[in-house]
Structures are given as structure tokens and as C-alpha cells.
Amino acid sequence: MASDSHLNLAAFPTDLGWAALATKDSFVEQIAFAYPSAAAALAAVDVDVACGEDAGKDWRWLIDRLQDFSTGQPVDFSDVPLAIEHLTAFRRRVIEHARAIPYGATRSYGELAALAGSPRAARAVGSTMATNRFSIVVPCHRVTNSDGTPGAYGGPNGAALKRRLLDMEQRAVATFGRPRRIAKRGRKKPPPR
């Protein structure tokens, strides 16, 4: 069956660099974060840019939250609708448990595997995090090695960016305490098309 849905794209600046957002229908398809330019952020999105429309208008609420996050503010992304239906059941569970890691906290790959119901699948969790298409909204930067070291990170500047994100969150928690209620700017969901 043919779909009348369109891919929507937006590139926008944050305090950590440029980000790109790809959406389709009422779901986020991909987020690229902390790139040196708008062109680099858009190039990191695994879609055909030529077919894109501007996602900035309908998804301004999410862009605002990502920009707030980049300044060190605790932001809740739990209501962001993600296009994960194509993932295996295990990967969907990993994504959902990763999304539940509190701001400023970390979980090891093994802990996340256990939470997802497969305690011996730490490497599979690592693979899921390495292919995470929803940077920041699925906070793979909060998933660390069992010894607490950051481990790999697929974004620009790799592990250095991961460490920067973790440090930023931990400083905010040390300064203000763990947030009881995290800010949600804008509408919860995009308008129906």
C-alpha cells in the first residue's frame, strides 16, 4: 500500500553543536546531535535529504527541549513518539529501559540487558546503543561499561562527547539535586496530519 506520508527534516543549533531531526507522520525517525555544522548534522541523518520537508514547525516543541537539554537543563523526553516498530522485541525493550534511565544517572550495558530480560546480552545491548537513531531522546550516553567508564559513543567526538554529556548532567544534579519533575516545554505530541 502506498503511503502519502512525507519525511520532514530540520537542522537547528544547540549549545553543544548542530542537530538534525527527521520525522515522518507522528513519529521521530532519527535525531543527530552535536555536529559542527547544519550540513554535517543533516548528512548524519540516514535519509534522503532531497525528499525532506521542514520539520521545524510541527516539531518545535521537541527542538525547544533538545536546545534546553544542551544548556544543561534536565528535560523529560519520555513522551516523544519514536519510530521503533521495525526493531526486534529485544531492541524495543532495550530502548524503553534506556529511556527510563534518570537524568544524571547511568546503567551498565549488563544492567540494561538484565532489565530488558536478557541478563547475558550485554553485547547485544551495546549493539543496540551503537545503532541508536534517537540521540539524547534515547540517552545511550547514560549506558556505560560495568566498571563505570563511559565506553564507546557513536556521535561526533565519540567518547569525549559522551563524557561531556555525563559530566553536564552530573553537575546539574550536584548543583540542584535530582529533579523531581523535569521540564517539558511545548506540546506533548505533534498535531495530527
mmCIF file of C-alpha atoms in Angstrom:
data_model
loop_
_atom_site.group_PDB
_atom_site.id
_atom_site.type_symbol
_atom_site.label_atom_id
_atom_site.label_comp_id
_atom_site.label_asym_id
_atom_site.label_seq_id
_atom_site.Cartn_x
_atom_site.Cartn_y
_atom_site.Cartn_z
ATOM 1 C CA MET A 1 0.000 0.000 0.000
ATOM 2 C CA ALA A 2 1.412 3.396 -0.929
ATOM 3 C CA SER A 3 1.887 5.958 1.797
ATOM 4 C CA ASP A 4 1.072 9.639 1.458
ATOM 5 C CA SER A 5 3.294 10.483 4.413
ATOM 6 C CA HIS A 6 6.256 12.787 3.962
ATOM 7 C CA LEU A 7 9.634 12.874 5.575
ATOM 8 C CA ASN A 8 10.236 16.099 7.468
ATOM 9 C CA LEU A 9 13.684 17.461 8.305
ATOM 10 C CA ALA A 10 15.038 20.289 10.422
ATOM 11 C CA ALA A 11 18.555 21.371 11.351
ATOM 12 C CA PHE A 12 18.982 23.653 14.351
ATOM 13 C CA PRO A 13 21.752 24.976 16.595
ATOM 14 C CA THR A 14 22.251 23.861 20.197
ATOM 15 C CA ASP A 15 24.823 24.789 22.822
ATOM 16 C CA LEU A 16 26.598 21.501 22.013
ATOM 17 C CA GLY A 17 26.636 21.961 18.235
ATOM 18 C CA TRP A 18 24.193 21.480 15.390
ATOM 19 C CA ALA A 19 21.401 18.919 15.491
ATOM 20 C CA ALA A 20 19.107 17.445 12.865
ATOM 21 C CA LEU A 21 15.652 15.990 13.320
ATOM 22 C CA ALA A 22 13.921 13.646 10.860
ATOM 23 C CA THR A 23 10.225 12.893 11.352
ATOM 24 C CA LYS A 24 7.546 11.045 9.444
ATOM 25 C CA ASP A 25 3.865 11.160 10.244
ATOM 26 C CA SER A 26 3.674 11.487 14.041
ATOM 27 C CA PHE A 27 6.991 9.788 14.828
ATOM 28 C CA VAL A 28 10.623 10.747 15.150
ATOM 29 C CA GLU A 29 12.681 8.744 12.655
ATOM 30 C CA GLN A 30 16.125 9.995 13.692
ATOM 31 C CA ILE A 31 17.998 12.655 15.674
ATOM 32 C CA ALA A 32 21.622 13.598 15.005
ATOM 33 C CA PHE A 33 23.194 15.709 17.744
ATOM 34 C CA ALA A 34 26.304 17.836 18.401
ATOM 35 C CA TYR A 35 27.675 18.218 14.878
ATOM 36 C CA PRO A 36 29.961 21.086 13.774
ATOM 37 C CA SER A 37 27.534 22.442 11.150
ATOM 38 C CA ALA A 38 23.962 22.151 9.929
ATOM 39 C CA ALA A 39 25.220 20.352 6.819
ATOM 40 C CA ALA A 40 27.136 17.817 8.927
ATOM 41 C CA ALA A 41 24.086 17.174 11.133
ATOM 42 C CA LEU A 42 21.844 16.680 8.102
ATOM 43 C CA ALA A 43 24.449 14.413 6.481
ATOM 44 C CA ALA A 44 24.432 12.251 9.628
ATOM 45 C CA VAL A 45 20.705 11.622 9.244
ATOM 46 C CA ASP A 46 20.244 8.374 7.367
ATOM 47 C CA VAL A 47 17.558 9.615 4.993
ATOM 48 C CA ASP A 48 17.248 11.130 1.547
ATOM 49 C CA VAL A 49 17.505 14.853 2.303
ATOM 50 C CA ALA A 50 16.157 15.742 -1.137
ATOM 51 C CA CYS A 51 12.713 14.398 -0.219
ATOM 52 C CA GLY A 52 12.528 16.253 3.078
ATOM 53 C CA GLU A 53 10.180 18.983 4.170
ATOM 54 C CA ASP A 54 10.705 21.300 7.143
ATOM 55 C CA ALA A 55 10.045 19.568 10.482
ATOM 56 C CA GLY A 56 10.682 22.773 12.397
ATOM 57 C CA LYS A 57 7.079 23.992 12.609
ATOM 58 C CA ASP A 58 5.224 20.893 13.831
ATOM 59 C CA TRP A 59 8.106 19.668 15.964
ATOM 60 C CA ARG A 60 9.175 22.993 17.536
ATOM 61 C CA TRP A 61 8.299 21.588 20.969
ATOM 62 C CA LEU A 62 10.947 18.853 20.584
ATOM 63 C CA ILE A 63 13.543 21.223 19.123
ATOM 64 C CA ASP A 64 12.997 23.510 22.144
ATOM 65 C CA ARG A 65 13.540 20.599 24.530
ATOM 66 C CA LEU A 66 16.713 19.460 22.757
ATOM 67 C CA GLN A 67 18.051 23.012 22.895
ATOM 68 C CA ASP A 68 17.187 23.227 26.609
ATOM 69 C CA PHE A 69 18.952 19.909 27.235
ATOM 70 C CA SER A 70 22.089 21.207 25.526
ATOM 71 C CA THR A 71 22.301 24.032 28.096
ATOM 72 C CA GLY A 72 22.375 21.535 30.975
ATOM 73 C CA GLN A 73 18.700 21.698 31.879
ATOM 74 C CA PRO A 74 17.053 18.410 32.875
ATOM 75 C CA VAL A 75 14.460 17.669 30.209
ATOM 76 C CA ASP A 76 11.909 14.863 30.002
ATOM 77 C CA PHE A 77 11.736 13.158 26.616
ATOM 78 C CA SER A 78 9.517 10.254 27.721
ATOM 79 C CA ASP A 79 6.547 11.392 25.632
ATOM 80 C CA VAL A 80 8.459 11.720 22.352
ATOM 81 C CA PRO A 81 6.969 9.235 19.857
ATOM 82 C CA LEU A 82 9.714 7.167 18.229
ATOM 83 C CA ALA A 83 9.577 5.057 15.063
ATOM 84 C CA ILE A 84 10.742 1.775 16.617
ATOM 85 C CA GLU A 85 8.177 -0.651 15.198
ATOM 86 C CA HIS A 86 10.785 -2.131 12.828
ATOM 87 C CA LEU A 87 13.081 -3.138 15.725
ATOM 88 C CA THR A 88 13.119 -6.593 17.294
ATOM 89 C CA ALA A 89 11.234 -7.048 20.560
ATOM 90 C CA PHE A 90 14.555 -7.218 22.443
ATOM 91 C CA ARG A 91 15.795 -3.942 20.924
ATOM 92 C CA ARG A 92 12.490 -2.228 21.705
ATOM 93 C CA ARG A 93 12.793 -3.341 25.354
ATOM 94 C CA VAL A 94 16.375 -2.050 25.491
ATOM 95 C CA ILE A 95 15.266 1.300 24.027
ATOM 96 C CA GLU A 96 12.419 1.624 26.546
ATOM 97 C CA HIS A 97 14.654 0.758 29.522
ATOM 98 C CA ALA A 98 17.357 3.142 28.300
ATOM 99 C CA ARG A 99 14.742 5.905 28.083
ATOM 100 C CA ALA A 100 13.903 5.260 31.749
ATOM 101 C CA ILE A 101 17.459 5.941 32.994
ATOM 102 C CA PRO A 102 17.116 9.083 35.121
ATOM 103 C CA TYR A 103 18.853 12.313 34.198
ATOM 104 C CA GLY A 104 22.330 12.310 35.750
ATOM 105 C CA ALA A 105 22.327 8.545 36.370
ATOM 106 C CA THR A 106 23.959 5.698 34.465
ATOM 107 C CA ARG A 107 23.366 1.987 33.906
ATOM 108 C CA SER A 108 25.866 -0.536 32.628
ATOM 109 C CA TYR A 109 25.306 -2.499 29.441
ATOM 110 C CA GLY A 110 24.829 -5.591 31.637
ATOM 111 C CA GLU A 111 22.291 -3.880 33.892
ATOM 112 C CA LEU A 112 20.329 -2.750 30.856
ATOM 113 C CA ALA A 113 20.447 -6.291 29.438
ATOM 114 C CA ALA A 114 19.023 -7.655 32.696
ATOM 115 C CA LEU A 115 16.280 -5.020 32.747
ATOM 116 C CA ALA A 116 15.391 -5.991 29.165
ATOM 117 C CA GLY A 117 15.015 -9.619 30.257
ATOM 118 C CA SER A 118 18.272 -10.989 28.819
ATOM 119 C CA PRO A 119 20.951 -10.713 31.533
ATOM 120 C CA ARG A 120 23.662 -12.287 29.354
ATOM 121 C CA ALA A 121 23.082 -9.951 26.420
ATOM 122 C CA ALA A 122 25.343 -7.011 27.357
ATOM 123 C CA ARG A 123 26.986 -7.094 23.911
ATOM 124 C CA ALA A 124 23.600 -7.044 22.198
ATOM 125 C CA VAL A 125 22.707 -4.002 24.313
ATOM 126 C CA GLY A 126 25.966 -2.411 23.148
ATOM 127 C CA SER A 127 24.975 -3.095 19.548
ATOM 128 C CA THR A 128 21.539 -1.581 20.136
ATOM 129 C CA MET A 129 23.065 1.537 21.679
ATOM 130 C CA ALA A 130 25.653 1.783 18.872
ATOM 131 C CA THR A 131 22.838 1.918 16.308
ATOM 132 C CA ASN A 132 20.606 4.251 18.344
ATOM 133 C CA ARG A 133 18.879 6.599 15.885
ATOM 134 C CA PHE A 134 17.414 8.821 18.611
ATOM 135 C CA SER A 135 20.364 10.617 20.178
ATOM 136 C CA ILE A 136 19.575 12.263 23.533
ATOM 137 C CA VAL A 137 15.894 11.175 23.496
ATOM 138 C CA VAL A 138 17.154 7.613 23.966
ATOM 139 C CA PRO A 139 20.037 8.548 26.273
ATOM 140 C CA CYS A 140 22.617 5.983 25.181
ATOM 141 C CA HIS A 141 25.240 8.303 26.688
ATOM 142 C CA ARG A 142 23.951 7.110 30.109
ATOM 143 C CA VAL A 143 24.880 3.491 29.321
ATOM 144 C CA THR A 144 28.416 2.698 30.478
ATOM 145 C CA ASN A 145 30.839 -0.154 30.902
ATOM 146 C CA SER A 146 30.444 -2.301 34.026
ATOM 147 C CA ASP A 147 33.441 -0.557 35.634
ATOM 148 C CA GLY A 148 31.749 2.839 35.227
ATOM 149 C CA THR A 149 33.952 4.062 32.380
ATOM 150 C CA PRO A 150 31.984 5.730 29.586
ATOM 151 C CA GLY A 151 32.666 3.246 26.815
ATOM 152 C CA ALA A 152 32.114 3.953 23.147
ATOM 153 C CA TYR A 153 29.788 6.586 21.732
ATOM 154 C CA GLY A 154 28.672 6.902 18.137
ATOM 155 C CA GLY A 155 28.155 10.644 17.963
ATOM 156 C CA PRO A 156 30.721 13.166 16.785
ATOM 157 C CA ASN A 157 33.759 13.297 19.068
ATOM 158 C CA GLY A 158 32.838 9.805 20.319
ATOM 159 C CA ALA A 159 33.646 9.042 23.949
ATOM 160 C CA ALA A 160 34.689 12.665 24.634
ATOM 161 C CA LEU A 161 31.138 13.839 23.854
ATOM 162 C CA LYS A 162 29.686 11.021 25.955
ATOM 163 C CA ARG A 163 31.853 12.087 28.906
ATOM 164 C CA ARG A 164 30.836 15.732 28.362
ATOM 165 C CA LEU A 165 27.131 14.820 28.407
ATOM 166 C CA LEU A 166 27.538 12.720 31.558
ATOM 167 C CA ASP A 167 29.551 15.458 33.294
ATOM 168 C CA MET A 168 26.973 18.092 32.304
ATOM 169 C CA GLU A 169 24.128 16.038 33.784
ATOM 170 C CA GLN A 170 26.040 15.112 36.943
ATOM 171 C CA ARG A 171 26.991 18.781 37.563
ATOM 172 C CA ALA A 172 23.344 19.805 37.281
ATOM 173 C CA VAL A 173 22.298 17.090 39.740
ATOM 174 C CA ALA A 174 25.109 18.046 42.161
ATOM 175 C CA THR A 175 24.103 21.712 41.978
ATOM 176 C CA PHE A 176 20.319 21.434 42.041
ATOM 177 C CA GLY A 177 19.649 17.888 43.266
ATOM 178 C CA ARG A 178 17.904 15.184 41.334
ATOM 179 C CA PRO A 179 14.910 16.765 39.659
ATOM 180 C CA ARG A 180 11.537 15.625 40.961
ATOM 181 C CA ARG A 181 9.756 16.938 37.945
ATOM 182 C CA ILE A 182 11.577 17.509 34.708
ATOM 183 C CA ALA A 183 10.655 20.404 32.430
ATOM 184 C CA LYS A 184 8.549 19.635 29.374
ATOM 185 C CA ARG A 185 8.367 22.576 27.039
ATOM 186 C CA GLY A 186 5.770 22.826 24.350
ATOM 187 C CA ARG A 187 3.090 20.434 23.227
ATOM 188 C CA LYS A 188 3.323 16.810 24.194
ATOM 189 C CA LYS A 189 2.572 15.446 20.741
ATOM 190 C CA PRO A 190 2.674 16.815 17.228
ATOM 191 C CA PRO A 191 -0.661 17.720 15.660
ATOM 192 C CA PRO A 192 -2.294 15.011 13.528
ATOM 193 C CA ARG A 193 -1.668 15.280 9.821
#
